[in-house]
Structure formats: C-alpha cells, structure tokens
XYZ file of C-alpha atoms in Angstrom:
196
model
C -30.679 -97.265 -10.728
C -27.835 -94.891 -11.524
C -25.120 -96.724 -13.427
C -21.646 -96.186 -11.985
C -18.264 -97.032 -13.472
C -14.845 -96.802 -11.868
C -11.254 -97.440 -12.921
C -8.708 -98.153 -10.231
C -4.982 -98.810 -10.202
C -4.914 -101.852 -7.935
C -1.739 -101.776 -5.869
C 0.541 -104.742 -5.248
C -0.520 -106.955 -2.325
C -4.221 -105.974 -2.425
C -7.116 -108.395 -2.944
C -9.484 -107.714 -5.864
C -12.474 -107.868 -3.521
C -14.156 -106.001 -0.689
C -13.692 -108.534 2.086
C -10.758 -110.559 3.340
C -8.863 -111.582 6.443
C -8.508 -108.987 9.160
C -5.062 -107.886 7.972
C -5.822 -108.087 4.236
C -5.762 -104.993 2.058
C -9.044 -104.786 0.090
C -10.687 -102.509 -2.490
C -12.796 -100.738 0.118
C -9.562 -99.360 1.608
C -9.180 -97.189 -1.512
C -12.597 -95.523 -1.739
C -16.153 -95.601 -0.373
C -17.791 -97.322 -3.333
C -21.596 -97.625 -3.578
C -22.701 -100.940 -2.064
C -23.921 -102.326 -5.420
C -20.576 -101.795 -7.213
C -18.323 -104.806 -7.801
C -15.096 -105.496 -9.723
C -15.254 -106.810 -13.283
C -12.924 -109.789 -13.153
C -9.926 -109.759 -10.883
C -6.181 -109.438 -10.538
C -4.104 -111.695 -8.300
C -2.982 -110.231 -4.984
C 0.575 -109.862 -6.284
C -0.478 -108.363 -9.644
C -1.047 -104.655 -10.146
C -2.864 -102.381 -12.516
C -6.189 -101.594 -14.085
C -9.348 -102.954 -12.541
C -12.815 -101.789 -13.618
C -15.749 -101.738 -11.201
C -19.433 -101.188 -11.935
C -23.025 -101.869 -10.949
C -23.960 -102.262 -14.654
C -24.379 -106.009 -15.196
C -24.802 -105.648 -18.966
C -21.441 -103.902 -19.231
C -19.821 -106.410 -16.867
C -21.077 -109.272 -19.041
C -19.783 -107.556 -22.206
C -16.313 -107.392 -20.682
C -16.291 -110.916 -19.261
C -18.115 -112.885 -21.972
C -15.457 -114.968 -23.812
C -17.431 -114.555 -27.063
C -16.577 -110.829 -27.063
C -12.820 -111.542 -26.879
C -12.185 -108.386 -24.850
C -8.546 -107.326 -25.190
C -6.501 -106.977 -22.007
C -2.923 -105.712 -22.224
C -0.331 -106.504 -19.571
C 3.147 -105.096 -19.046
C 5.203 -108.027 -17.811
C 8.709 -107.961 -16.376
C 10.334 -111.364 -16.826
C 13.441 -113.081 -15.582
C 16.315 -112.877 -18.094
C 16.458 -111.277 -21.549
C 13.437 -112.679 -23.388
C 14.134 -113.994 -26.880
C 12.269 -113.313 -30.139
C 11.475 -117.042 -30.245
C 9.786 -116.897 -26.827
C 7.745 -113.834 -27.882
C 6.676 -115.689 -31.018
C 5.647 -118.703 -28.956
C 3.672 -116.491 -26.546
C 1.773 -115.082 -29.552
C 1.152 -118.312 -31.456
C -1.574 -119.945 -29.374
C 0.422 -123.169 -29.044
C 1.156 -123.082 -25.301
C -0.636 -125.440 -22.932
C -1.249 -124.422 -19.310
C -3.048 -126.071 -16.400
C -6.512 -124.625 -15.739
C -8.933 -126.154 -13.231
C -6.806 -129.287 -13.172
C -6.974 -129.758 -16.951
C -4.664 -128.978 -19.851
C -5.764 -125.803 -21.637
C -4.379 -124.572 -24.945
C -4.183 -120.783 -24.780
C -5.698 -118.648 -27.527
C -3.418 -116.678 -29.861
C -2.140 -113.493 -28.231
C 0.024 -110.507 -29.124
C 3.459 -110.283 -27.544
C 6.167 -107.702 -28.172
C 9.362 -106.989 -26.279
C 9.354 -103.396 -24.997
C 11.629 -101.010 -23.134
C 10.894 -100.765 -19.417
C 7.588 -98.842 -19.219
C 7.185 -95.698 -17.143
C 5.495 -97.269 -14.125
C 5.540 -96.265 -10.470
C 7.970 -98.234 -8.330
C 6.367 -101.255 -6.732
C 5.808 -101.049 -2.966
C 7.905 -104.212 -2.556
C 10.904 -104.105 -4.915
C 11.516 -106.843 -7.475
C 14.374 -109.110 -6.454
C 17.590 -108.066 -8.120
C 20.299 -110.478 -9.302
C 23.352 -108.863 -10.807
C 24.227 -111.860 -12.980
C 20.739 -112.293 -14.518
C 19.061 -109.417 -16.415
C 15.342 -108.794 -16.669
C 13.261 -107.653 -19.629
C 9.719 -106.443 -20.395
C 6.975 -107.522 -22.775
C 3.559 -106.133 -23.643
C 1.197 -109.116 -23.795
C -2.378 -108.736 -25.064
C -4.804 -111.558 -24.311
C -8.413 -112.095 -25.328
C -9.128 -114.723 -22.702
C -8.556 -114.693 -18.972
C -7.731 -117.939 -17.222
C -6.500 -117.924 -13.636
C -2.838 -116.782 -13.459
C -2.637 -117.176 -17.229
C 0.130 -114.648 -17.909
C 2.392 -116.126 -15.231
C 1.770 -119.661 -16.500
C 2.456 -118.626 -20.103
C 5.761 -116.875 -19.443
C 6.912 -119.762 -17.222
C 6.027 -122.208 -20.023
C 8.477 -120.470 -22.382
C 11.227 -120.310 -19.737
C 10.918 -116.663 -18.645
C 9.128 -116.503 -15.274
C 7.122 -113.371 -14.466
C 8.658 -111.034 -11.884
C 6.199 -108.150 -12.103
C 2.759 -108.073 -13.716
C 0.834 -104.859 -14.402
C -2.444 -104.816 -16.340
C -2.229 -101.649 -18.410
C -5.439 -101.761 -20.466
C -8.865 -103.363 -20.746
C -10.408 -102.590 -24.133
C -10.106 -98.837 -24.666
C -9.501 -98.064 -20.990
C -5.920 -97.769 -19.752
C -3.969 -96.616 -16.729
C -2.719 -93.417 -18.368
C -0.945 -91.496 -15.608
C -2.798 -93.150 -12.713
C -0.805 -94.093 -9.628
C -1.273 -97.161 -7.397
C -4.390 -96.682 -5.277
C -5.959 -94.068 -7.579
C -9.714 -94.317 -8.164
C -11.320 -92.534 -11.131
C -15.068 -92.445 -11.743
C -15.799 -92.839 -15.455
C -18.547 -90.814 -17.102
C -21.255 -93.242 -18.328
C -21.146 -91.498 -21.732
C -17.530 -92.639 -22.103
C -18.204 -96.270 -21.327
C -20.149 -98.012 -24.061
C -19.095 -95.884 -27.077
C -15.419 -96.402 -26.283
C -15.679 -100.020 -25.300
C -13.314 -102.417 -26.993
C -13.012 -100.712 -30.365
C -10.741 -102.732 -32.619
C-alpha cells in the first residue's frame, strides 16, 4: 500500500468528514482523495484550519495517542480584551470543563496574547460590536477533548469568536488558503513529526 499524507485548510462551515446531509459541505468537495484516506482527528464545523489526512494508521495513532502529547496550536479570537490573568489561567491546567457528561480538568497548556494573525477573511464575518473589542491568543494544547478550546475560553470569561488551528506538531498552515489541499511527501512526515 502506498502511504499518502495530506494537509488541508478546512474552511468555515465544512464537516471534517466525507459524508453528511445533502446540503452539507464535506472534505470530498475539496479534492478527490484516495478511498482509503481519512482525517486524523477533526475540527468542528464552525472551526477552521489545519487538518491532516492519511491512510497510514501508524502515523494516525502517533498523532492521536494521548501518551504522545502531540502539540496542536490554535489562533483564537475572543470576545473582549483578554487579560494576562485569563491567559495565565488558560495555561495553568486548573480549568474544569464538561466532557462526555463528566467534569474534566484540562492539562496544562501554553497561552499567549498575540496581535491579530495574518489569516484570510472568514467566509461568514465575525459579529462586530463597536462597544466591545476583540483580541487574539495563540493556545497550544497537548490533549483534544470535544470543543475544548471554546469551553476553556468561555470558562475564563472570554468566549471564542473565531477558532483556527494553525499547527499540528511540526506541520502548519504556512500560506495556505481555505480549501487548499497539499500532498505531503512521505519523507517529510515521520522525521519532522512533533519535534520538541
């Protein structure tokens, strides 16, 4: 079997899968992928950014196995001007979120406030309120619970407005645009994976 690896910039309002309701936008709308290629993990329909796809189960397991603590970095636009205290709390590993109906204490993360990153405009604009500013953080997690980033920022009082996954391990969006599909050379996959 020839091992195949792809990076895509998943657009807003697209499912991270190949099938969906008749009117749903799905990954197969972007490219004719080989039938044995599947996404590694997922992004919510309303989240954007880097998604890796492969038919290499060993690589998929390396990325997804919690023991490997694979780093995933998100650029997150939040409601209001986020405080240093909130960034510290997002990093500390002291936040509890709901996961599968239970309380889950998130692992320590890395959170820094950043200037607005150079990202393509979203297909549906973020709501704008003149009296309330927005701000951006770069948040790096080494776990991946369902809607974790959104739950974390809400827990510290700064709800997420826009969520873009920028990097998974050593792979990042670079200058990709929403809907872009890039096939990755197999020689670039394992050697570059998740270097600290």
